[in-house]
CSV table of C-alpha atoms in Angstrom, one decimal:
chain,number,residue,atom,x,y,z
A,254,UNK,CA,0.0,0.0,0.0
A,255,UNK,CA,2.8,2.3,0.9
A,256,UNK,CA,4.4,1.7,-2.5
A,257,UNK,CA,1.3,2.6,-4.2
A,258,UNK,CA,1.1,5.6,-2.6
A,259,UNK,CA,5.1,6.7,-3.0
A,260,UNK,CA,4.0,5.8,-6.7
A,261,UNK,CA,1.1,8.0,-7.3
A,262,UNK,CA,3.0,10.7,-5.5
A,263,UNK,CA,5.3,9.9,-8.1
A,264,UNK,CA,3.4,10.2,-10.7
A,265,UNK,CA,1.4,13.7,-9.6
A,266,UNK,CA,5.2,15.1,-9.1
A,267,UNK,CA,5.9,14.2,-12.6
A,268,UNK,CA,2.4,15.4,-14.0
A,269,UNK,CA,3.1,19.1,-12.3
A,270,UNK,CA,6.6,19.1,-13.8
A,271,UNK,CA,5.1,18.4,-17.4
A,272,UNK,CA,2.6,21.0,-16.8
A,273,UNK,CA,4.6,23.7,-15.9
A,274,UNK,CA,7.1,22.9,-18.8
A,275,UNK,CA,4.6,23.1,-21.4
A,276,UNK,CA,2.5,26.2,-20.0
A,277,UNK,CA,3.5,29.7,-21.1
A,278,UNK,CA,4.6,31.6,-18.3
A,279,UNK,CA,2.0,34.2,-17.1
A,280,UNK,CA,1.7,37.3,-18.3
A,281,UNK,CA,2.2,40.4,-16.1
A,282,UNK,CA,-1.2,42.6,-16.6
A,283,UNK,CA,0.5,45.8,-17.0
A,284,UNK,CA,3.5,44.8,-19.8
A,285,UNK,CA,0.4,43.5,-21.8
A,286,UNK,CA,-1.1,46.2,-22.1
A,287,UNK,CA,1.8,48.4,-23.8
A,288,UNK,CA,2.9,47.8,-27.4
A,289,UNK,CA,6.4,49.4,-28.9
A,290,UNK,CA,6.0,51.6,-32.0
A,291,UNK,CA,8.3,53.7,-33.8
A,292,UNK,CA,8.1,56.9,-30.9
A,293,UNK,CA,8.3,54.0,-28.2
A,294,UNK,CA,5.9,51.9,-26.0
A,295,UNK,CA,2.5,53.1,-25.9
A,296,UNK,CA,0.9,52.2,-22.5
A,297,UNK,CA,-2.9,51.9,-21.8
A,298,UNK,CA,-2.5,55.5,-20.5
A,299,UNK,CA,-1.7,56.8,-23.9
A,300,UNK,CA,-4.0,55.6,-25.4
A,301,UNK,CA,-6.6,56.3,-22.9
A,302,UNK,CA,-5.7,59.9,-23.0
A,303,UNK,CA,-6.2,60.0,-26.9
A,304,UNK,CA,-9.5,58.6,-26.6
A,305,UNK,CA,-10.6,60.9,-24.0
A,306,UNK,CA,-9.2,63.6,-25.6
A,307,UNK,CA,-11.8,62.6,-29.0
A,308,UNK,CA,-14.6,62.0,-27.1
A,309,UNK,CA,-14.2,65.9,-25.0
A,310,UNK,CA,-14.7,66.9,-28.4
A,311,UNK,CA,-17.0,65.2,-29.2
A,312,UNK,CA,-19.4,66.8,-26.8
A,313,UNK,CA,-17.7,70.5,-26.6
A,314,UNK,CA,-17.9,71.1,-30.4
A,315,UNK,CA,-21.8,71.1,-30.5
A,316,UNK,CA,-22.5,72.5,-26.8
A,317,UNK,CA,-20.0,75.5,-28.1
A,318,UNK,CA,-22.4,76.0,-31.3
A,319,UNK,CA,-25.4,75.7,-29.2
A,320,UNK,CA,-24.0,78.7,-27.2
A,321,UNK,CA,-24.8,80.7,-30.3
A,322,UNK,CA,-28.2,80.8,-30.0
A,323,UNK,CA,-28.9,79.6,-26.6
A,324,UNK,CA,-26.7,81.6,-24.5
A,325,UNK,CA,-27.7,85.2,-23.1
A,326,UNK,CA,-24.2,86.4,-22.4
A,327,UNK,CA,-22.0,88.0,-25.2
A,328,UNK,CA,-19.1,86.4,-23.4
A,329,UNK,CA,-20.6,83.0,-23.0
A,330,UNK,CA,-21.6,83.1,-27.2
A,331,UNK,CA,-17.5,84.3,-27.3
A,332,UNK,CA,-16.6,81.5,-25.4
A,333,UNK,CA,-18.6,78.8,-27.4
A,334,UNK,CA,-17.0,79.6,-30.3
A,335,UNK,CA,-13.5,79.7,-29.0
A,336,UNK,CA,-13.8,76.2,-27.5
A,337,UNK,CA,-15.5,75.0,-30.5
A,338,UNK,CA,-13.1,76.2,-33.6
A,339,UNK,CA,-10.2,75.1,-30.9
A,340,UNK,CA,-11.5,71.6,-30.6
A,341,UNK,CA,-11.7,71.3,-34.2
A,342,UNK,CA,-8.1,71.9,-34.8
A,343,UNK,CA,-7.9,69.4,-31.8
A,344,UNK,CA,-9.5,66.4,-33.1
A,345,UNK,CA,-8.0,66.7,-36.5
A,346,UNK,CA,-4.6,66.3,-34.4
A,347,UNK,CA,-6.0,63.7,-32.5
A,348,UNK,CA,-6.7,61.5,-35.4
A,349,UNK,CA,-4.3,62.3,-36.7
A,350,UNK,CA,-1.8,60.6,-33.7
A,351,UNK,CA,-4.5,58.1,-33.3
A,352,UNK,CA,-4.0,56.5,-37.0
A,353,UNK,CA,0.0,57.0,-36.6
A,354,UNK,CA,0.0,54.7,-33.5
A,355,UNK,CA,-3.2,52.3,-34.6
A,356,UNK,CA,-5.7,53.4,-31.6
A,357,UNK,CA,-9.3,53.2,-32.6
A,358,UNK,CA,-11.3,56.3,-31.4
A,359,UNK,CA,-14.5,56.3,-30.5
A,360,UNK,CA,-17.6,57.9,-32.8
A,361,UNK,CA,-19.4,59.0,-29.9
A,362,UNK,CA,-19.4,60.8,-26.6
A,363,UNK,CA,-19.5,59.1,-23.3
A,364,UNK,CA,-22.8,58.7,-21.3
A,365,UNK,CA,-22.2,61.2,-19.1
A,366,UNK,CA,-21.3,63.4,-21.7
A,367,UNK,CA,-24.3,62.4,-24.0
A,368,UNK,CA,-26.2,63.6,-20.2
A,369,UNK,CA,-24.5,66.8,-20.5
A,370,UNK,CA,-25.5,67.4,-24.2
A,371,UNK,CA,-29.3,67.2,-23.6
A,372,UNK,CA,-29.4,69.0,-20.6
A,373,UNK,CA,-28.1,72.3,-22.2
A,374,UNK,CA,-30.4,71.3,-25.7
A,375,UNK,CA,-32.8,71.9,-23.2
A,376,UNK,CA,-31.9,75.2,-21.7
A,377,UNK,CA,-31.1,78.9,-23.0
A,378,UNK,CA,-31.0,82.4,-21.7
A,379,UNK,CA,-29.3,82.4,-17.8
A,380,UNK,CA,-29.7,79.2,-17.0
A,381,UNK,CA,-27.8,77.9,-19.9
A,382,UNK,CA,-24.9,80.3,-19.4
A,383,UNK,CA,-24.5,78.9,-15.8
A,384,UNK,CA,-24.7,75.4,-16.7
A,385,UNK,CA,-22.6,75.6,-19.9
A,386,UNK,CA,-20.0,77.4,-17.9
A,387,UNK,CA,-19.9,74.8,-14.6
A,388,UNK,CA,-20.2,72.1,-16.9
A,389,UNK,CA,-17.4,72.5,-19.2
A,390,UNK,CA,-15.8,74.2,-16.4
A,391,UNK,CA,-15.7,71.0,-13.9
A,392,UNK,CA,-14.8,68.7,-17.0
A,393,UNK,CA,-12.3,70.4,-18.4
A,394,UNK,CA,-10.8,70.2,-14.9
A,395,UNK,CA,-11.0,66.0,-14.8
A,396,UNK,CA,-9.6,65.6,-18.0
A,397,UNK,CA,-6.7,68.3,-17.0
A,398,UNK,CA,-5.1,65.6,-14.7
A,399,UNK,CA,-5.5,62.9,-17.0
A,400,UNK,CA,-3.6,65.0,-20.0
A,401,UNK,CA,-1.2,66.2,-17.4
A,402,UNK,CA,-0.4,62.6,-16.3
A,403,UNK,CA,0.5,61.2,-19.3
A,404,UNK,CA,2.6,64.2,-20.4
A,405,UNK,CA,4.5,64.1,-17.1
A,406,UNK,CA,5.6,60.2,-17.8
A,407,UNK,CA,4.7,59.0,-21.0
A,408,UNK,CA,7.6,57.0,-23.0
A,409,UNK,CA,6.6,57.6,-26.1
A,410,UNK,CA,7.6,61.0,-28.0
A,411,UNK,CA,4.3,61.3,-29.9
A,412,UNK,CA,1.8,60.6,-27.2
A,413,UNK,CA,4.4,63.3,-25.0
A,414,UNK,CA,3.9,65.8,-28.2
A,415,UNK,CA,0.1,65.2,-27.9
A,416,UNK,CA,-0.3,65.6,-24.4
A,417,UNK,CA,1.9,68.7,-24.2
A,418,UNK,CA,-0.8,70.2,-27.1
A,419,UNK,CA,-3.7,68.9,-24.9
A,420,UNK,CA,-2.1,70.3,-21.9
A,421,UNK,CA,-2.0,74.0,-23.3
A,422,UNK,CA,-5.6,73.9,-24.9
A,423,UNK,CA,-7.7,72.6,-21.7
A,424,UNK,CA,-5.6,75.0,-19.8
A,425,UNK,CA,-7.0,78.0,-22.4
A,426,UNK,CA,-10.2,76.6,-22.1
A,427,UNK,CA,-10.9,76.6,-18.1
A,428,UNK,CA,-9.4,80.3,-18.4
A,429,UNK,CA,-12.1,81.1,-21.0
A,430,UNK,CA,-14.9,80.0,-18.6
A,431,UNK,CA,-13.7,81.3,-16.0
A,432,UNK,CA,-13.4,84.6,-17.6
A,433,UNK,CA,-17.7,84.4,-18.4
A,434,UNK,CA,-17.6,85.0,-14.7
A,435,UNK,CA,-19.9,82.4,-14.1
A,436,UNK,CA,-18.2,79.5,-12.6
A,437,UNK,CA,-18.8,78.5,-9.5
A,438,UNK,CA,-14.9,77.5,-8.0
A,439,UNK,CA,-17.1,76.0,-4.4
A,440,UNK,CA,-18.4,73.5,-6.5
A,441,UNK,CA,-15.8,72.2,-8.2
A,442,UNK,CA,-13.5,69.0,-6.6
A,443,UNK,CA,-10.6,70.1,-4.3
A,444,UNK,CA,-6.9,69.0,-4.8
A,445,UNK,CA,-6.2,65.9,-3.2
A,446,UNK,CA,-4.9,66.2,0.5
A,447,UNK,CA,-0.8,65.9,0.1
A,448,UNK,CA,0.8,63.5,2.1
A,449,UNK,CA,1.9,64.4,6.1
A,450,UNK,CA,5.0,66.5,6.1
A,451,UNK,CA,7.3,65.0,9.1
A,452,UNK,CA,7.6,66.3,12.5
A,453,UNK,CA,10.1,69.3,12.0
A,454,UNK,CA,11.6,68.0,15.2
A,455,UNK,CA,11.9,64.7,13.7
A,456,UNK,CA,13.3,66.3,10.2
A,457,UNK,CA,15.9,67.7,12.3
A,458,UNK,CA,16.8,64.9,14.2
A,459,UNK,CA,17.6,63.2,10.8
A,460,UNK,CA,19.6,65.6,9.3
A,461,UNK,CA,22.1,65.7,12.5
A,462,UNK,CA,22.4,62.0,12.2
A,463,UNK,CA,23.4,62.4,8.7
């Protein structure tokens, strides 16, 4: 019986050995998303940022043309316009970057964005001004640390190109709302708490020791 059992552990030893021959090895998650192109690896992150990047215009080229004719305030019709013509120059260059490096863009905005869309088809006079302002206002800001991101530690020269372009625009454009007056700063996110900053006691302490 012993023997039996020595030789089925044998046998299961063996099997495992086999096994682990033959399998690939696993694939580390965050290598398979990156692919290597002629300006360097392109990491889910690029590509992510180019595809939000398509689908901000997306929404902000029609809700800029509705300002036209919906908006009461000279400045917010200004603005509109501004962000629109600008996000045309935008997306050609996004496509542009997009086809170089083989990223599919999207044809469409994303829900939220869709959300966004209706709710200022439906409005005009005040009401739209506020809303168009807060709205583009508070997205331009989320997208703003997603550009700045990649442009801070991308690898790959084009997307760095890119994101430096995407960087200057949204920048341009949260100065061009701000400047209708309208936006409401209390309402939009806070930057994130920094880390604690050591006792200066303790910080002290260490550099004596050194």
């Amino acid at each position: 019986m012993r023997g039996e059992v020595l030789m089925l552990g044998g046998f299961v030893l063996a099997a495992a050995v086999t096994i682990a021959l033959v399998m690939p090895p696993s694939i580390d998650p965050a290598s398979a998303q990156w692919t290597q192109t002629s300006s360097g690896p392109l990491t889910a992150a690029d590509r992510d940022l180019l595809i939000k990047v398509r689908q901000a215009g997306l929404w902000e080229m029609p809700v800029g043309q509705y300002a036209e004719t919906r908006a009461e305030s000279q400045r917010v019709k200004e603005v509109g316009q501004l962000i629109m013509k600008d996000h045309m120059k935008l997306d050609l260059i996004t496509r542009q970057v997009a086809a170089k490096l083989g990223v599919a863009l999207p044809d469409e905005p994303n829900p939220d964005q869709q959300r966004w869309m209706a709710q200022l088809a439906s409005e005009s006079g005040p009401a739209f001004d506020k809303d168009f302002a807060n709205l583009l206002r508070a997205a331009h800001g989320k997208v703003f640390t997603v550009v700045a991101g990649v442009r801070a530690g991308t690898r790959n020269s084009e997307v760095r190109k890119f994101a430096q372009e995407g960087v200057n625009y949204v920048m341009r454009h949260m100065a061009l709302l701000e400047s209708t007056g309208l936006v409401d700063h209390s309402e939009l996110p806070e930057a994130p708490t920094p880390s604690p900053a050591p006792p200066v006691a303790l910080a002290g302490e260490k550099r004596r020791q050194a």
